[in-house]
Amino acid sequence: DIQMTQSPASLSASLGETVSIECLASEGISNDLAWYQQKSGKSPQLLIYAASRLQDGVPSRFSGSGSGTRYSLKISGMQPEDEADYFCQQSYKYPLTFGSGTKLEIK
Amino acid sequence: EVKLQQSGDELVRPGASVKISCKASGYTFTNYAMYWVKQSPGQGLEWIGTIIPLIDTTSYNQKFKGKATLTADKSSNTAYMELSRLTSEDSAVYYCARRDVGKADYWGQGVMVTVSS
């Protein structure tokens, strides 16, 4: 199985700050990577797919980058509504696997 | 508007089975596969399996083979997941999510399954 190592596990940021979350795959996943946001008590919501494509309706302060085994999610200008858990997920090979998540809080 | 409406929370006895539904609306049900995902309390996400309703084909995470059975009813645009021989390890929230080219673009609201005597 492809292991997705996500870091950091938790993060606190001030409003307006830029934050980054990383995922490292145990093997190359050819940009088959998505990022999800999950607010407390809610379902995950798709933010980014194919490593860098912004899902319709997602604010442009969210961006994704990376290649090979290393991928990152950036939030340019933290907003109150961005406080949530974030997960990466690879779809390159079955079984699909997720990162362990990053809890993002407002400082 | 795409919507995935899941059935209600369940309290079940150890050793029993439970069947969860996921009713799709707002799109052509047979044009997309459906993922099922487990989220254990305070834990991350695990992919259980995928069903392609058009051809009734399933793919399972080896970890959930024998535990989960995925089916779909094209006449009612509903996907189902049955979990069998339940134990406390199966207590979790279970989601269905529409698959669109490697991404889960719409998710159901989740079903909390609690296994307790």
GROMACS .gro file of C-alpha atoms in nm, chain A residues 36 38 42-44 46 49 55 87 89 91 94-96 98, chain B residues 35 39 45 47 50 59 95 99 102-105 107-109:
model
   30
   36TYR     CA    1  -0.986   1.775   0.158
   38GLN     CA    2  -1.316   1.871   0.716
   42LYS     CA    3  -1.906   1.782   0.900
   43SER     CA    4  -1.819   1.572   0.597
   44PRO     CA    5  -1.490   1.623   0.413
   46LEU     CA    6  -1.281   1.858  -0.180
   49TYR     CA    7  -0.746   1.753  -0.711
   55GLN     CA    8  -1.224   2.249  -0.719
   87PHE     CA    9  -0.633   1.546   0.462
   89GLN     CA   10  -0.545   1.134  -0.048
   91SER     CA   11  -0.571   0.783  -0.608
   94TYR     CA   12  -0.550   0.084  -0.498
   95PRO     CA   13  -0.602   0.079  -0.209
   96LEU     CA   14  -0.668   0.450  -0.200
   98PHE     CA   15  -0.523   0.912   0.307
  142TYR     CA   16  -1.659   0.546  -0.278
  146GLN     CA   17  -1.363   0.750   0.985
  152LEU     CA   18  -0.997   0.829   0.687
  154TRP     CA   19  -1.110   0.381   0.194
  157THR     CA   20  -1.569   0.150  -0.467
  166SER     CA   21  -1.321  -0.296  -0.567
  202TYR     CA   22  -1.937   0.814   0.433
  206ARG     CA   23  -1.598   0.950  -0.751
  209GLY     CA   24  -0.965   1.021  -0.884
  210LYS     CA   25  -1.140   1.267  -0.662
  211ALA     CA   26  -1.433   1.243  -0.423
  212ASP     CA   27  -1.619   1.555  -0.521
  214TRP     CA   28  -1.987   1.346   0.012
  215GLY     CA   29  -2.283   1.224   0.208
  216GLN     CA   30  -2.344   1.357   0.556
   0.00000   0.00000   0.00000
